[in-house]
Short mmCIF file of C-alpha atoms in Angstrom, two decimals:
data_model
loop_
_atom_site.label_atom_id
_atom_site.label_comp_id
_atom_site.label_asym_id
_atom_site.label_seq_id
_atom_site.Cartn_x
_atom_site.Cartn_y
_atom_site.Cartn_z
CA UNK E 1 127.02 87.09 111.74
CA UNK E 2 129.36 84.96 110.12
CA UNK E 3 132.31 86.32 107.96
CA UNK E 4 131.21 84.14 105.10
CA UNK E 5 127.84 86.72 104.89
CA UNK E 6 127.51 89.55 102.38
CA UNK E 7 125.05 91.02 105.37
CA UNK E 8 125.56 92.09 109.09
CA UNK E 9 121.95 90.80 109.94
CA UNK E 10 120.92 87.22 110.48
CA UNK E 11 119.90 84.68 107.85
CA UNK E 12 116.02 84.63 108.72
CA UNK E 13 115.84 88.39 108.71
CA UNK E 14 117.90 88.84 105.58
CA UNK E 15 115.50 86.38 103.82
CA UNK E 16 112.19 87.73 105.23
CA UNK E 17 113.44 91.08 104.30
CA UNK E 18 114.30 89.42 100.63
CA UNK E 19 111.16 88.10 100.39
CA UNK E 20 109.18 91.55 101.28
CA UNK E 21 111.00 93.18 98.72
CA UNK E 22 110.65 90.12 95.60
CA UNK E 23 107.18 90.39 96.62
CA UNK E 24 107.07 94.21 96.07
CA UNK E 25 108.60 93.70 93.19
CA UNK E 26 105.83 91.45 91.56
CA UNK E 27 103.18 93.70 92.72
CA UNK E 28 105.08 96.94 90.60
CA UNK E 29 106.48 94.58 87.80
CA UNK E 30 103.88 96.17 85.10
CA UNK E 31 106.09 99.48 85.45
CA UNK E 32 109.71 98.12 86.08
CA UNK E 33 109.45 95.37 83.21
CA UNK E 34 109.11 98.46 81.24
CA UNK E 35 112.89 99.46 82.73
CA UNK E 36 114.42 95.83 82.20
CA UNK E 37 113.94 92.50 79.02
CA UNK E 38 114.85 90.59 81.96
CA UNK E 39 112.47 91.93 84.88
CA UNK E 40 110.02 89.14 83.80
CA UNK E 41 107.00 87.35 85.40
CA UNK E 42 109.12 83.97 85.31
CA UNK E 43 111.97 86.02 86.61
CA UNK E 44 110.45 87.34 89.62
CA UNK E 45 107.85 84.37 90.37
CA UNK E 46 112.06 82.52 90.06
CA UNK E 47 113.26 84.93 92.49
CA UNK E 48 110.13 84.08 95.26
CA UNK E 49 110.71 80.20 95.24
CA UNK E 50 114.35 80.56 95.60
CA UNK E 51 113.55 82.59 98.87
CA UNK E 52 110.61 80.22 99.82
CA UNK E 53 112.78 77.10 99.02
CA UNK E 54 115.78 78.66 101.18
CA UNK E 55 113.41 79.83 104.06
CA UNK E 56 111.48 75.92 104.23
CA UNK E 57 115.14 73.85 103.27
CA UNK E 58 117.67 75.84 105.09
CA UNK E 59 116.90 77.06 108.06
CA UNK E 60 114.35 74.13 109.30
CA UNK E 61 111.06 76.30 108.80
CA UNK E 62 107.97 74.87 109.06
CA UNK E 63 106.96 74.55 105.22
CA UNK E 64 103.26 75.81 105.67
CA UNK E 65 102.09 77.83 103.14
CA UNK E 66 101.01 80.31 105.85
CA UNK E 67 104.00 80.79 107.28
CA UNK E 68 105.73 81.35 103.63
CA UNK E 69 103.68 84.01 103.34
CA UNK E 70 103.30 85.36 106.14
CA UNK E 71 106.01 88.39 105.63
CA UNK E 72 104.06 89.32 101.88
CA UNK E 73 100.80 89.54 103.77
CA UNK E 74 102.52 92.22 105.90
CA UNK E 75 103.86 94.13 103.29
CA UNK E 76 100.67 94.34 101.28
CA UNK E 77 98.88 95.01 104.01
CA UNK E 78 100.85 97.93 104.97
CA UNK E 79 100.17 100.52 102.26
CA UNK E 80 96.69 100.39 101.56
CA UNK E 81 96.53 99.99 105.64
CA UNK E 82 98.15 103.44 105.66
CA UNK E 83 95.97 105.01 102.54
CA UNK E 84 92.86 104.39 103.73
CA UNK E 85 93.46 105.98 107.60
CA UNK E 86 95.05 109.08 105.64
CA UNK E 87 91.96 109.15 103.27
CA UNK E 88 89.68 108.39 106.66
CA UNK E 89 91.29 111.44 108.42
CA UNK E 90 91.34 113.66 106.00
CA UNK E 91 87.66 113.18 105.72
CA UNK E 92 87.11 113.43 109.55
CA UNK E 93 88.81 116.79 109.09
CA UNK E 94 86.62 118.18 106.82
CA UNK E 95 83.61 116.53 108.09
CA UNK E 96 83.83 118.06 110.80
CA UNK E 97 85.69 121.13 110.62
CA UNK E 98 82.91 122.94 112.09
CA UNK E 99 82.81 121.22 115.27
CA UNK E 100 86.35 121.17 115.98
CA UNK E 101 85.89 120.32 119.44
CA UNK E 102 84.53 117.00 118.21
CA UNK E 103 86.80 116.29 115.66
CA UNK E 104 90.01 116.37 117.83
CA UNK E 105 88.28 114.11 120.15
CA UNK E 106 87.29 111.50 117.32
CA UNK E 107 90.99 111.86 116.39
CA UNK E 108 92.04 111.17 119.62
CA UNK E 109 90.03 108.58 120.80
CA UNK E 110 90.52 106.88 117.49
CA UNK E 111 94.30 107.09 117.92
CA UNK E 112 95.34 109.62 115.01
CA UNK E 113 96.42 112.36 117.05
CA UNK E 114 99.11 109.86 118.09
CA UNK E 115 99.88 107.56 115.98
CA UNK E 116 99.30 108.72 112.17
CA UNK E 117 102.22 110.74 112.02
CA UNK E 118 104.77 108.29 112.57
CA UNK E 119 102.54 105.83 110.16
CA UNK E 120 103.09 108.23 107.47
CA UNK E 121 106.62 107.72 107.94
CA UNK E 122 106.59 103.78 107.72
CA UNK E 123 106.34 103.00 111.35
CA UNK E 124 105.11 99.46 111.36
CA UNK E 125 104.66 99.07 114.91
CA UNK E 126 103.26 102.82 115.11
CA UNK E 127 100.70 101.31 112.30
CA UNK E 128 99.54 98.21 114.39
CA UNK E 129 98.81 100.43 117.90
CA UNK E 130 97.00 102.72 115.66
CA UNK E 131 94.98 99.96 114.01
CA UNK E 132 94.28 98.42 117.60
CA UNK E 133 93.28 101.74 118.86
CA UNK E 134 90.90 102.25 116.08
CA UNK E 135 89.46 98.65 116.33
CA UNK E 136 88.74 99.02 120.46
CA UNK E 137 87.45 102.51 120.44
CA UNK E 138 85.35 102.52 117.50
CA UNK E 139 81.96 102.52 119.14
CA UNK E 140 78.73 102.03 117.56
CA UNK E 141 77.60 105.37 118.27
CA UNK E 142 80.96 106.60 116.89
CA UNK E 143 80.60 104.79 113.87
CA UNK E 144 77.25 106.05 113.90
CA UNK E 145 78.55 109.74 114.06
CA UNK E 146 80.96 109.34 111.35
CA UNK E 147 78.81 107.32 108.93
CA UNK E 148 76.06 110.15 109.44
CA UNK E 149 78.50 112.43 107.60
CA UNK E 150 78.49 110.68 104.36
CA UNK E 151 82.06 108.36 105.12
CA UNK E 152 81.23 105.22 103.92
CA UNK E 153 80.84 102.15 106.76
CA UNK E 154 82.60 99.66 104.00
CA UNK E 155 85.67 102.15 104.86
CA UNK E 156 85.56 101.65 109.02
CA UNK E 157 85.01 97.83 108.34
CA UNK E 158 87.77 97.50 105.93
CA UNK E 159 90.79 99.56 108.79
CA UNK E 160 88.91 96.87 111.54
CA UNK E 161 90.02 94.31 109.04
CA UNK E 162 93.31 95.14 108.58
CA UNK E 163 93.68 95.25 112.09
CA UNK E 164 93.11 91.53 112.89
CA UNK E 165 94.76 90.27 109.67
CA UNK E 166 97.70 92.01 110.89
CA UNK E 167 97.94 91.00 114.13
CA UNK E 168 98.12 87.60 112.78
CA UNK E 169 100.83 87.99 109.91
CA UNK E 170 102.90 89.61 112.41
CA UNK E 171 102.34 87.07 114.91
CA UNK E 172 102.93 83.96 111.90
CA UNK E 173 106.09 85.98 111.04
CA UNK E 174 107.96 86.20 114.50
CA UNK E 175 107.21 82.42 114.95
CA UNK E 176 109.69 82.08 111.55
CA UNK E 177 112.48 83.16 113.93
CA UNK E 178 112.55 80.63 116.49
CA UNK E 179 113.77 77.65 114.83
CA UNK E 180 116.88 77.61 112.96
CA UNK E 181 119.67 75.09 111.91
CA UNK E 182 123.66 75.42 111.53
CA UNK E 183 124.13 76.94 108.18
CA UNK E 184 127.11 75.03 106.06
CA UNK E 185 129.14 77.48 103.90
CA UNK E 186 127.77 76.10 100.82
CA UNK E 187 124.16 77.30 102.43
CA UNK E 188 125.76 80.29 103.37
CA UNK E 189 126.64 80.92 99.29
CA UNK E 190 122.79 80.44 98.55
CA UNK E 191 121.82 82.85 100.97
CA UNK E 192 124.67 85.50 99.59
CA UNK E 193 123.33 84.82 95.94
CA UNK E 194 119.88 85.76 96.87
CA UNK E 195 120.70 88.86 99.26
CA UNK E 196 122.91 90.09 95.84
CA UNK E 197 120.12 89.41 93.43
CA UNK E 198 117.88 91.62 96.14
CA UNK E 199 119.88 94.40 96.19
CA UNK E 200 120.59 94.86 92.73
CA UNK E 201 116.76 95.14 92.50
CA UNK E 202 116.68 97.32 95.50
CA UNK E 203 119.36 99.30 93.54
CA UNK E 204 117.81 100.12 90.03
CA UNK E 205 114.10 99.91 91.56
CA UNK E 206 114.80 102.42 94.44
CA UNK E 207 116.07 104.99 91.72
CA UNK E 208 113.61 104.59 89.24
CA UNK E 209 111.04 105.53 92.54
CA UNK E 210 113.36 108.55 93.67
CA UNK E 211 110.40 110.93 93.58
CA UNK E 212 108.00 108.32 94.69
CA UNK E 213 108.95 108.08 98.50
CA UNK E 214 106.24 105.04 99.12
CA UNK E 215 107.42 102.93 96.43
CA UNK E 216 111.08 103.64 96.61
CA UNK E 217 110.51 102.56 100.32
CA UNK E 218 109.85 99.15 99.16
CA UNK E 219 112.93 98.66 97.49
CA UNK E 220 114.91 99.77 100.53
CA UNK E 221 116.72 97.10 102.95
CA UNK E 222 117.02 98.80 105.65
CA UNK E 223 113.40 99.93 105.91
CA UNK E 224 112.14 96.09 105.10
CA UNK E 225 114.63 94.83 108.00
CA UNK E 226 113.28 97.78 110.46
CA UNK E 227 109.66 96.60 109.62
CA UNK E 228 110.61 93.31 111.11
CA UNK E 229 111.94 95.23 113.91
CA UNK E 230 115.67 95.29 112.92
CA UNK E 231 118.02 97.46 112.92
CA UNK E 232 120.37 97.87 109.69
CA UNK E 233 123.70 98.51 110.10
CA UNK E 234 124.48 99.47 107.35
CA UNK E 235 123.05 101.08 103.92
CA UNK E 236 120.87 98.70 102.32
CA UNK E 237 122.27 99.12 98.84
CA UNK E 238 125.81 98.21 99.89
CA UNK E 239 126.79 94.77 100.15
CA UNK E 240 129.24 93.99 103.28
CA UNK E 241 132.70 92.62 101.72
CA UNK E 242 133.44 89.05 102.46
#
């Protein structure tokens, strides 16, 4: 990356990673505008055109409203996504906790037993094998099993359903990477002003969440770059000198 960059990562990453975390910020504004006068509506709605209007100006993006949003549908996908397979296993467990034989199958087969764990942690690619899984295995006598047991079928339908609309987001949001334009310092200055206004949210917002590990994971840089599948390197509160 360029000297003139407050980040190590590139431009398109830094701003899809911005715009994951102004969008998480929306969705929790009725608690932080409680924190801040000037957390606003107008303030944060401000703070998602100036990414969208340096994401479709800048770097040469195709302006389509699906690809601007194709990085928010990720991130709101991903915690309920993650809620309801905990909530799904833990009722599998009790379901049938007296058939345990059965139970570590349906885990298995379902892709639980391997994946879940590292979902819990944030895994984004762990969650989209494990939604896949799920999707291809769940049989209609499976489904039949499970709904036997009292778990609702609107539950099932709505993990199948996360499944494709990920696939898609995901696939929308790696096609924002492949066309980019030289960046002019005075570009460069927009981009720096909008990576500092992000992590001075990421700052207060990942504090006030200290003992809520899901939502201060929201407000974290590094985690929003390693759910597009990069690497920080370096500590997503802490700007890079110039």
């Amino acid at each position: 990356m360029a000297k003139n960059r407050n980040y190590s990562c590139k431009d398109v990453d830094m701003l899809m990673a911005s715009k994951t975390i102004a969008e998480s910020f929306k969705i929790n504004l009725p608690e932080l505008s409680a924190t801040r006068t000037d957390w606003t509506e107008q303030y944060a709605n401000q703070l998602i055109n100036q990414i969208d209007q340096a994401i479709e100006t800048h770097l040469g993006i195709d302006a389509k409203k699906e690809l601007r949003n194709a990085t928010s549908t990720l991130a709101t996908i991903q915690a309920p996504a993650r809620r309801d397979l905990s909530y799904l296993k833990t009722q599998l467990d009790d379901d049938f906790k007296k058939e345990p034989v059965l139970r570590d199958e349906i885990l298995k087969t379902l892709g639980f037993a391997k994946h879940l764990r590292e979902v819990q942690k944030g895994s984004q690619q762990s969650l989209i094998q494990l939604l896949f899984q799920f999707k291809t295995n769940l049989t209609p006598a499976l489904r039949q099993a499970i709904t036997d047991k009292g778990i609702n079928a609107v539950l099932l339908d709505n993990i199948i359903t996360y499944a494709d609309t990920f696939k898609q987001a995901n696939a929308t949001q790696e096609s924002l990477k492949t066309s980019t334009k030289a960046i002019t310092r005075e570009v460069a200055d927009v981009f720096n002003a909008i990576y500092d206004e992000i992590i001075g949210i990421c700052k207060k917002a990942s504090n006030y969440y200290q003992y809520e590990p899901l939502k201060k994971e929201q407000f974290t840089f590094a985690k929003a770059l390693a759910n597009l599948g990069v690497a920080a390197k370096v500590p997503s509160t802490d700007p890079i000198p110039v």
